[in-house]
Short mmCIF file of C-alpha atoms in Angstrom, two decimals:
data_model
loop_
_atom_site.label_atom_id
_atom_site.label_comp_id
_atom_site.label_asym_id
_atom_site.label_seq_id
_atom_site.Cartn_x
_atom_site.Cartn_y
_atom_site.Cartn_z
CA MET A 1 -0.20 148.23 56.29
CA THR A 2 -1.51 144.78 55.86
CA PHE A 3 0.56 141.76 55.22
CA VAL A 4 -0.04 138.09 54.87
CA LEU A 5 1.86 135.61 56.90
CA ASN A 6 2.69 132.70 54.62
CA ARG A 7 2.90 129.59 56.60
CA ARG A 8 4.73 126.66 55.11
CA ILE A 9 2.34 123.78 55.33
CA ILE A 10 4.02 120.45 55.80
CA ASN A 11 2.24 117.88 53.74
CA GLY A 12 1.75 114.88 56.02
CA SER A 13 1.98 112.30 53.29
CA LYS A 14 5.51 113.40 52.47
CA ILE A 15 6.75 112.90 55.98
CA ASP A 16 8.57 109.71 56.88
CA SER A 17 7.88 109.53 60.59
CA GLU A 18 10.02 106.36 60.83
CA LEU A 19 13.28 107.87 59.61
CA ALA A 20 14.46 109.22 62.97
CA GLU A 21 13.59 105.95 64.66
CA ASP A 22 15.42 103.98 61.97
CA MET A 23 18.51 106.09 62.64
CA VAL A 24 18.30 105.35 66.35
CA LYS A 25 17.96 101.62 65.62
CA ALA A 26 21.01 101.80 63.33
CA GLY A 27 23.09 102.87 66.32
CA LEU A 28 22.70 106.65 66.09
CA ASP A 29 21.10 106.54 69.50
CA ARG A 30 21.74 110.19 70.38
CA ILE A 31 20.41 111.72 67.19
CA ARG A 32 17.17 112.92 68.80
CA SER A 33 19.08 114.93 71.40
CA CYS A 34 20.17 117.41 68.70
CA ILE A 35 19.54 120.98 69.89
CA GLN A 36 20.25 122.54 66.49
CA CYS A 37 23.12 124.60 67.89
CA GLY A 38 24.96 124.56 64.55
CA THR A 39 28.36 123.58 65.96
CA CYS A 40 28.53 120.89 63.25
CA THR A 41 27.98 123.45 60.51
CA GLY A 42 30.56 125.78 62.05
CA ALA A 43 33.14 122.99 62.28
CA CYS A 44 32.65 121.77 58.70
CA PRO A 45 35.46 122.51 56.21
CA SER A 46 33.13 121.69 53.29
CA GLY A 47 30.35 123.91 54.61
CA ARG A 48 32.82 126.80 54.60
CA ARG A 49 32.95 126.75 50.80
CA THR A 50 29.64 125.18 49.72
CA ALA A 51 25.93 125.43 50.48
CA MET A 52 26.15 122.33 52.67
CA ARG A 53 24.68 122.92 56.13
CA THR A 54 25.16 119.90 58.35
CA ARG A 55 22.70 121.16 60.97
CA GLN A 56 20.03 121.48 58.30
CA LEU A 57 20.60 117.93 56.99
CA ILE A 58 20.20 116.55 60.51
CA ARG A 59 17.08 118.67 61.13
CA LYS A 60 15.46 117.54 57.89
CA ALA A 61 16.23 113.91 58.70
CA LEU A 62 14.77 114.24 62.20
CA LEU A 63 11.62 115.87 60.83
CA GLY A 64 11.24 113.03 58.35
CA PHE A 65 11.83 115.04 55.17
CA ARG A 66 13.11 111.85 53.64
CA ASP A 67 12.94 112.63 49.92
CA GLU A 68 14.30 116.12 50.44
CA VAL A 69 17.33 115.02 52.42
CA LEU A 70 18.12 111.90 50.37
CA SER A 71 18.00 113.77 47.04
CA ASP A 72 20.12 116.64 48.38
CA PRO A 73 23.47 116.76 46.50
CA ASP A 74 24.98 118.45 49.59
CA LEU A 75 24.86 115.07 51.30
CA TRP A 76 27.85 114.25 49.08
CA VAL A 77 30.20 117.14 49.88
CA CYS A 78 31.07 115.78 53.34
CA THR A 79 34.69 114.56 53.39
CA THR A 80 33.92 112.45 56.51
CA CYS A 81 36.66 114.37 58.34
CA GLY A 82 34.78 113.81 61.61
CA THR A 83 35.23 117.30 63.09
CA CYS A 84 31.46 117.70 63.62
CA THR A 85 31.33 114.44 65.59
CA GLU A 86 34.23 115.53 67.81
CA ARG A 87 32.68 118.92 68.57
CA CYS A 88 29.00 118.05 68.94
CA PRO A 89 28.00 119.12 72.47
CA ARG A 90 25.32 116.39 72.49
CA LYS A 91 27.82 113.70 71.51
CA ILE A 92 25.94 112.80 68.34
CA ASP A 93 27.96 110.87 65.77
CA VAL A 94 27.11 113.35 63.01
CA THR A 95 29.49 111.85 60.43
CA GLU A 96 27.97 108.38 60.89
CA ALA A 97 24.51 109.97 60.50
CA ILE A 98 25.58 111.41 57.15
CA LEU A 99 26.94 108.00 56.09
CA TYR A 100 23.65 106.38 57.12
CA LEU A 101 21.69 108.91 55.02
CA ARG A 102 24.05 108.29 52.08
CA ASN A 103 23.32 104.55 52.34
CA LEU A 104 19.59 105.29 52.11
CA ALA A 105 20.18 107.71 49.23
CA CYS A 106 21.96 104.92 47.29
CA GLN A 107 19.02 102.58 47.95
CA GLU A 108 16.77 105.25 46.42
CA GLY A 109 19.04 105.35 43.39
CA TYR A 110 20.81 108.62 44.19
CA MET A 111 24.40 107.77 43.29
CA ARG A 112 27.03 109.75 41.44
CA PRO A 113 28.25 108.02 38.24
CA GLU A 114 31.85 108.39 39.46
CA HIS A 115 30.95 106.54 42.65
CA ARG A 116 29.27 103.80 40.66
CA GLY A 117 32.50 103.56 38.66
CA VAL A 118 34.57 103.06 41.83
CA SER A 119 32.13 100.35 42.92
CA VAL A 120 32.38 98.56 39.56
CA LYS A 121 36.17 98.47 39.93
CA LEU A 122 35.84 97.02 43.41
CA ILE A 123 33.51 94.29 42.12
CA GLU A 124 35.69 93.43 39.12
CA THR A 125 39.15 93.62 40.69
CA GLY A 126 38.81 93.77 44.49
CA HIS A 127 40.54 97.17 44.40
CA ALA A 128 38.64 100.48 44.25
CA VAL A 129 41.80 101.86 42.63
CA PRO A 130 43.29 98.93 40.66
CA ILE A 131 46.30 98.64 38.36
CA ASP A 132 44.44 99.34 35.12
CA ASP A 133 47.42 100.45 33.06
CA GLU A 134 50.78 98.73 32.71
CA LYS A 135 52.57 102.00 33.51
CA TRP A 136 51.80 101.38 37.20
CA SER A 137 53.41 97.92 37.08
CA LYS A 138 56.44 99.41 35.30
CA MET A 139 56.68 102.05 38.01
CA ARG A 140 56.61 99.29 40.66
CA GLU A 141 59.38 97.37 38.90
CA ASP A 142 61.41 100.55 38.58
CA LEU A 143 61.30 100.78 42.38
CA GLY A 144 62.42 97.18 42.83
CA LEU A 145 58.92 95.93 43.67
CA SER A 146 57.02 93.02 42.10
CA PRO A 147 54.99 94.19 39.05
CA LEU A 148 51.79 93.22 40.87
CA PRO A 149 51.38 93.68 44.63
CA PRO A 150 50.62 90.63 46.82
CA THR A 151 46.98 91.74 47.03
CA VAL A 152 43.90 90.53 45.13
CA HIS A 153 45.94 91.44 42.02
CA SER A 154 48.15 88.37 42.60
CA TYR A 155 45.39 86.00 43.73
CA PRO A 156 42.44 85.47 41.32
CA LYS A 157 40.77 83.32 43.99
CA ALA A 158 40.70 86.35 46.30
CA VAL A 159 38.77 88.37 43.70
CA LYS A 160 36.20 85.56 43.62
CA GLU A 161 35.89 85.82 47.40
CA ILE A 162 35.14 89.55 47.15
CA GLN A 163 32.54 88.83 44.46
CA HIS A 164 31.02 86.16 46.68
CA ILE A 165 30.61 88.71 49.49
CA ILE A 166 29.16 91.29 47.13
CA LYS A 167 26.54 88.88 45.77
CA LYS A 168 25.56 87.89 49.30
CA THR A 169 25.06 91.49 50.49
CA GLY A 170 23.38 92.47 47.23
CA PHE A 171 25.87 95.25 46.50
CA ASP A 172 25.88 94.26 42.82
CA LYS A 173 22.13 94.85 42.63
CA LEU A 174 22.41 98.08 44.64
CA ILE A 175 24.68 99.62 42.04
CA ASN A 176 22.84 97.91 39.17
CA TYR A 177 25.91 95.94 38.16
CA LYS A 178 25.66 93.73 35.11
CA GLU A 179 28.57 91.42 34.43
CA GLY A 180 30.45 92.34 31.29
CA LYS A 181 28.14 95.26 30.57
CA ASN A 182 29.86 98.04 32.41
CA ASP A 183 31.61 100.94 30.81
CA GLY A 184 34.17 100.88 33.59
CA LYS A 185 34.01 104.66 33.72
CA THR A 186 35.47 106.28 36.79
CA MET B 1 66.60 85.67 63.23
CA MET B 2 63.04 86.81 63.57
CA ALA B 3 62.46 90.55 63.76
CA LYS B 4 61.43 92.02 67.10
CA HIS B 5 58.35 93.73 65.68
CA ARG B 6 56.18 91.79 63.25
CA TYR B 7 52.96 92.98 61.63
CA SER B 8 50.51 91.98 58.94
CA PHE B 9 51.26 94.58 56.28
CA PHE B 10 48.11 96.05 54.78
CA LEU B 11 48.76 97.83 51.48
CA GLY B 12 45.30 99.01 50.40
CA CYS B 13 44.79 100.34 46.86
CA VAL B 14 46.46 103.71 46.34
CA ILE B 15 49.89 102.77 47.70
CA PRO B 16 50.60 99.65 45.62
CA ASN B 17 48.67 100.78 42.55
CA ARG B 18 49.37 104.53 42.30
CA LEU B 19 52.11 105.55 44.78
CA PRO B 20 54.42 102.51 44.98
CA GLN B 21 57.25 104.85 46.01
CA ILE B 22 55.65 104.91 49.48
CA GLU B 23 55.55 101.09 49.54
CA ALA B 24 59.18 100.88 48.40
CA ALA B 25 60.37 103.45 50.97
CA THR B 26 58.50 101.72 53.79
CA ARG B 27 59.85 98.28 52.86
CA LEU B 28 63.41 99.71 52.97
CA VAL B 29 63.19 101.58 56.28
CA ALA B 30 61.33 98.82 58.18
CA PRO B 31 64.27 96.35 58.67
CA LYS B 32 66.42 99.15 60.14
CA LEU B 33 63.80 99.47 62.88
CA ASP B 34 63.68 95.70 63.42
CA ILE B 35 60.23 95.54 61.81
CA GLU B 36 59.14 92.61 59.66
CA LEU B 37 56.29 93.31 57.26
CA VAL B 38 54.41 90.05 56.77
CA GLU B 39 52.30 90.03 53.58
CA MET B 40 48.52 89.79 53.72
CA LYS B 41 48.17 87.61 50.64
CA GLY B 42 45.04 88.39 48.66
CA ALA B 43 44.04 91.47 50.66
CA SER B 44 41.58 93.74 48.89
CA CYS B 45 40.47 97.36 49.10
CA CYS B 46 39.96 98.08 52.82
CA PRO B 47 37.17 99.12 51.56
CA ALA B 48 37.34 102.90 51.44
CA PRO B 49 35.29 104.54 54.19
CA GLY B 50 34.29 107.62 52.19
CA VAL B 51 32.98 105.67 49.25
CA ILE B 52 32.02 102.03 49.91
CA LYS B 53 30.90 102.70 53.50
CA SER B 54 28.86 105.62 52.12
CA PHE B 55 27.09 103.29 49.70
CA ASP B 56 26.43 100.18 51.77
CA LYS B 57 27.71 99.72 55.29
CA GLU B 58 27.02 95.96 55.38
CA THR B 59 29.16 95.33 52.26
CA TRP B 60 31.86 97.55 53.70
CA LEU B 61 31.83 95.62 56.99
CA ALA B 62 31.93 92.19 55.32
CA ILE B 63 34.90 93.11 53.12
CA VAL B 64 36.82 94.70 55.99
CA ALA B 65 36.09 91.55 58.03
CA ARG B 66 37.71 89.42 55.31
CA ASN B 67 40.82 91.64 55.41
CA ILE B 68 41.00 91.43 59.19
CA ALA B 69 40.57 87.64 58.94
CA LEU B 70 43.69 87.48 56.72
CA ALA B 71 45.66 89.20 59.50
CA GLU B 72 44.22 86.77 62.04
CA GLU B 73 45.43 83.91 59.85
CA ASN B 74 48.90 85.49 60.02
CA GLY B 75 48.47 85.75 63.78
CA LEU B 76 49.74 89.33 63.66
CA ASP B 77 48.25 92.79 64.24
CA ILE B 78 47.81 94.97 61.18
CA LEU B 79 50.18 97.78 60.23
CA VAL B 80 48.59 100.28 57.89
CA LEU B 81 50.04 103.32 56.09
CA CYS B 82 46.85 105.02 54.89
CA ASN B 83 44.53 107.01 57.16
CA GLY B 84 41.52 105.87 55.15
CA CYS B 85 42.42 102.17 55.45
CA TYR B 86 43.19 102.84 59.12
CA GLY B 87 39.75 104.38 59.62
CA THR B 88 38.08 101.39 58.00
CA LEU B 89 40.17 98.70 59.70
CA ILE B 90 40.01 100.18 63.18
CA ALA B 91 36.24 100.74 62.89
CA GLY B 92 35.92 97.20 61.53
CA VAL B 93 37.85 95.75 64.47
CA HIS B 94 35.64 97.80 66.80
CA ASP B 95 32.29 96.92 65.18
CA LEU B 96 33.20 93.23 64.95
CA LYS B 97 33.87 93.00 68.70
CA ASP B 98 30.10 92.76 69.06
CA PRO B 99 29.31 88.98 68.99
CA GLU B 100 25.99 89.45 67.15
CA THR B 101 27.59 91.57 64.44
CA ARG B 102 30.44 89.08 64.14
CA ALA B 103 28.05 86.14 63.75
CA ARG B 104 26.06 88.00 61.09
CA VAL B 105 29.19 88.94 59.14
CA ASN B 106 30.66 85.43 59.44
CA LYS B 107 27.50 84.16 57.73
CA ILE B 108 28.27 86.46 54.80
CA LEU B 109 31.91 85.26 54.80
CA LYS B 110 30.83 81.62 54.66
CA GLY B 111 32.07 80.24 51.36
CA THR B 112 35.12 82.51 51.21
CA GLY B 113 37.20 80.20 53.39
CA HIS B 114 37.63 82.94 56.01
CA GLN B 115 35.97 83.60 59.35
CA ILE B 116 36.55 86.45 61.74
CA LYS B 117 37.33 85.75 65.39
CA GLY B 118 38.28 89.18 66.71
CA THR B 119 41.86 88.38 67.75
CA VAL B 120 43.89 91.15 66.10
CA THR B 121 43.96 94.92 66.18
CA THR B 122 44.99 97.60 63.72
CA LYS B 123 47.84 100.06 64.12
CA HIS B 124 48.76 103.03 61.98
CA LEU B 125 52.42 103.46 61.06
CA ALA B 126 52.54 106.52 63.35
CA GLU B 127 51.36 104.42 66.29
CA VAL B 128 53.84 101.64 65.53
CA LEU B 129 56.73 104.13 65.30
CA TYR B 130 55.78 106.20 68.33
CA MET B 131 54.51 103.53 70.69
CA ASP B 132 55.97 100.17 69.61
CA ILE B 133 59.41 101.13 68.25
CA GLY B 134 59.93 104.29 70.28
CA MET B 135 61.75 107.54 69.62
CA GLU B 136 65.12 106.32 70.92
CA ALA B 137 65.26 103.29 68.64
CA ILE B 138 64.32 105.43 65.64
CA GLU B 139 66.94 108.03 66.55
CA GLU B 140 69.63 105.34 66.58
CA THR B 141 69.03 104.65 62.89
CA ILE B 142 69.56 108.26 61.81
CA ILE B 143 72.89 108.97 60.16
CA ARG B 144 72.04 112.08 58.13
CA PRO B 145 69.87 114.69 59.88
CA ILE B 146 67.44 116.59 57.65
CA GLU B 147 67.60 120.33 58.20
CA ALA B 148 64.44 121.65 56.63
CA ARG B 149 61.23 123.51 57.41
CA CYS B 150 58.34 121.06 57.17
CA ALA B 151 54.58 121.58 57.07
CA ILE B 152 53.02 118.61 58.84
CA HIS B 153 49.65 117.36 57.63
CA VAL B 154 48.28 114.76 60.02
CA GLY B 155 45.06 113.87 58.18
CA CYS B 156 41.60 113.33 59.65
CA HIS B 157 41.18 109.62 60.15
CA LEU B 158 44.41 109.16 62.07
CA LEU B 159 42.70 111.02 64.91
CA LYS B 160 38.96 110.84 64.39
CA PRO B 161 36.63 109.49 65.64
CA SER B 162 38.78 109.83 68.76
CA ASP B 163 36.79 107.36 70.87
CA ILE B 164 38.31 104.44 68.96
CA ARG B 165 41.82 105.88 68.58
CA PRO B 166 44.82 105.35 70.91
CA TRP B 167 45.92 108.98 71.22
CA GLY B 168 43.74 110.55 73.88
CA VAL B 169 43.79 113.91 72.06
CA VAL B 170 42.32 115.33 68.88
CA GLU B 171 43.59 118.87 68.90
CA ASP B 172 47.18 119.68 69.91
CA PHE B 173 48.27 116.31 68.56
CA THR B 174 52.07 116.47 68.32
CA VAL B 175 53.17 112.91 67.51
CA ILE B 176 53.92 113.54 63.83
CA ASP B 177 55.67 116.84 64.67
CA GLU B 178 57.85 114.97 67.15
CA LEU B 179 58.62 112.19 64.66
CA VAL B 180 59.62 114.76 62.03
CA GLU B 181 61.70 116.86 64.43
CA LEU B 182 63.47 113.68 65.56
CA LEU B 183 65.04 113.64 62.08
CA GLY B 184 66.51 117.10 62.61
CA ALA B 185 63.77 119.00 60.77
CA THR B 186 61.56 121.81 62.04
CA SER B 187 57.79 121.52 62.11
CA VAL B 188 56.44 124.89 61.02
CA ASP B 189 53.04 126.10 62.21
CA TYR B 190 50.69 127.24 59.48
CA LYS B 191 47.11 128.39 59.21
CA LEU B 192 44.55 125.57 58.96
CA LYS B 193 47.16 122.96 59.87
CA ASP B 194 44.47 120.67 61.31
CA MET B 195 42.14 121.02 58.34
CA CYS B 196 41.18 118.12 56.09
CA CYS B 197 43.05 117.72 52.77
CA GLY B 198 39.70 117.52 50.96
CA ALA B 199 40.21 114.13 49.31
CA GLY B 200 37.99 111.93 51.48
CA GLY B 201 34.30 111.15 51.51
CA GLY B 202 34.22 110.44 47.79
CA LEU B 203 34.98 114.09 46.98
CA ARG B 204 38.17 113.51 45.04
CA SER B 205 36.33 111.12 42.74
CA ALA B 206 33.01 112.96 42.36
CA VAL B 207 33.17 116.57 43.67
CA LEU B 208 36.66 117.55 42.57
CA ASP B 209 36.15 121.33 42.62
CA VAL B 210 35.24 121.39 46.32
CA SER B 211 37.98 118.85 47.06
CA LEU B 212 40.70 120.91 45.35
CA ASP B 213 39.50 124.17 46.92
CA MET B 214 40.30 122.72 50.32
CA ALA B 215 43.80 121.68 49.25
CA ARG B 216 44.32 125.12 47.64
CA GLU B 217 43.67 126.82 50.95
CA LYS B 218 46.27 124.63 52.62
CA PHE B 219 48.86 125.23 49.87
CA GLU B 220 48.40 128.99 50.26
CA ALA B 221 48.91 128.80 54.03
CA MET B 222 51.99 126.56 53.67
CA THR B 223 53.49 128.86 51.05
CA GLN B 224 53.00 131.85 53.34
CA ALA B 225 54.74 129.92 56.12
CA LYS B 226 57.74 129.44 53.77
CA VAL B 227 58.08 125.69 54.17
CA ASP B 228 60.55 123.51 52.27
CA CYS B 229 58.20 120.54 52.05
CA LEU B 230 54.99 118.97 53.25
CA VAL B 231 55.18 115.77 55.29
CA ASN B 232 52.18 113.46 55.60
CA VAL B 233 51.32 110.05 57.02
CA CYS B 234 48.48 109.17 54.65
CA ASN B 235 48.87 108.24 51.01
CA PHE B 236 45.43 109.57 50.11
CA CYS B 237 46.36 112.98 51.56
CA HIS B 238 49.70 112.52 49.74
CA LEU B 239 47.91 111.90 46.43
CA GLN B 240 45.69 114.93 47.00
CA PHE B 241 48.70 117.16 47.78
CA ASP B 242 51.03 115.90 45.06
CA VAL B 243 48.72 115.11 42.12
CA GLY B 244 46.14 117.60 43.42
CA GLN B 245 48.71 120.40 43.54
CA VAL B 246 49.17 120.10 39.78
CA GLN B 247 45.37 120.14 39.37
CA VAL B 248 45.00 123.15 41.71
CA ASN B 249 47.62 125.09 39.75
CA LYS B 250 45.71 124.34 36.54
CA GLU B 251 42.23 125.09 37.93
CA PHE B 252 43.06 128.17 39.96
CA GLY B 253 45.92 129.62 37.91
CA THR B 254 48.32 129.33 40.85
CA ASP B 255 51.91 128.13 40.89
CA TYR B 256 52.34 126.27 44.16
CA GLN B 257 55.52 124.17 44.24
CA ILE B 258 55.52 122.42 47.59
CA PRO B 259 57.35 119.07 47.54
CA VAL B 260 55.24 116.35 49.20
CA LEU B 261 56.85 113.54 51.21
CA TYR B 262 55.38 110.60 53.02
CA TYR B 263 57.01 110.17 56.44
CA THR B 264 58.89 106.96 55.60
CA GLN B 265 60.47 108.71 52.60
CA LEU B 266 61.83 111.46 54.88
CA LEU B 267 62.92 108.87 57.45
CA GLY B 268 64.70 106.90 54.72
CA LEU B 269 66.71 109.94 53.65
CA ALA B 270 67.75 110.43 57.27
CA GLN B 271 68.73 106.75 57.45
CA GLY B 272 71.07 107.22 54.50
CA PHE B 273 68.97 105.92 51.61
CA THR B 274 69.24 107.79 48.33
CA PRO B 275 66.40 109.99 47.02
CA LYS B 276 65.99 107.51 44.16
CA GLU B 277 65.63 104.59 46.56
CA MET B 278 62.90 106.60 48.29
CA GLY B 279 61.17 107.04 44.92
CA LEU B 280 61.48 110.83 45.05
CA ASP B 281 61.94 110.90 41.26
CA LYS B 282 58.36 109.58 40.92
CA HIS B 283 56.63 112.67 42.29
CA TYR B 284 54.31 115.00 40.39
CA ILE B 285 55.60 118.18 42.07
CA SER B 286 59.39 118.26 41.84
CA VAL B 287 61.18 117.35 45.07
CA GLU B 288 64.43 118.85 43.73
CA PRO B 289 64.23 122.24 45.56
CA PHE B 290 63.80 120.41 48.88
CA LEU B 291 66.69 118.05 48.13
CA GLU B 292 68.90 120.98 47.13
CA LYS B 293 68.10 122.65 50.44
CA ILE B 294 69.29 119.56 52.35
CA GLY B 295 72.32 119.10 50.10
CA MET B 296 71.13 116.19 47.96
CA SER B 297 69.80 115.62 44.46
CA VAL B 298 67.72 112.98 42.69
#
């Protein structure tokens, strides 16, 4: 019997050899000590019911499979519960690594429309979950509370401060926010 | 006379804007424990660790710095009711201890009228109750013990990452069980007690099927354990369990009916407040069966 061994050839041009180093510089200093034991995957409550494999995401990132890992929808089924970080025998902050990769994914334009919606609300009101229907104010009054809480909702100047921060960090550009031209969908 | 325990009260988004019953209950029980909740005027979203920190860490850090600065202006440590806000604020306090990070973030804050100095810390309600107020002082305020079987859900970010938490343990954490049993109730063990509620990480907003499947598993285990109610210390878990229970029943064809209470609501009942004062008529899953069990009604 003859058979052919198919080797997967890694195309060098698709490899981002800087990615692992960037993660180290961002504070994930132990990421390279990963031994691929899979404890993270085993600890993951999302991985138990989805195709998400934490170990695989970390491996792909370390190998520099940038496009593959950043475009992977599984990056977004982590609840950030932190169990992987607690149990990692190499003391890698796995959850922070996932958050770092999510940041890069957003820079590449991989963002769920619902998440963009939450961001638009933050920019426009200072709350990711604002009072956007008077029924919530009525409910507050029913409970003997002020119709608006003493948060950004009561201080228009505070909303301006949030918008000032967002312009400075470029978050508005990151989510492609255009004043007055957002559907406000969440 | 000034209260013995004073904190900058951080509300976040979900409590004031979706679950004000938790805010109302907390504002009522606090004076009985000699706690003064000082407002953080103009506070914003913490911002949420599962979403905004997932999108851009620098924006997340600058906004959390502004919130912490408001507490510094009050001159009081932060008291927070939500595990998500707690996760953000405690990580913010930690990250901003680094002078270089603080200088960089203060540059971003320039023009807002706020600067961060690094003089306050953040405490979760559970920490304030257990460590600052103490079990004895809480016990003294109880006039009506609650005899019920409770499923405790602690929530992830109260405990993790453990290196910047005050507890010293991650598994076998009993603080919430002790606080609940102090009121006369029984904390009932159930399968997957330590598991995440499924709401965090941006799942409840964008990957709802996975999010609800996690909650479903917990509802099944709690139902098997024959509990009278679920007690939590995080409003986002609370939202997932109360609103999410209705969604789970619709999506999975189940009929779970587990009343969901935030700890201060249960504490308030034990302190003699009425179910209405604790906002128990504002819940999505009826709290009536639980109240009946303890001899009360809405």
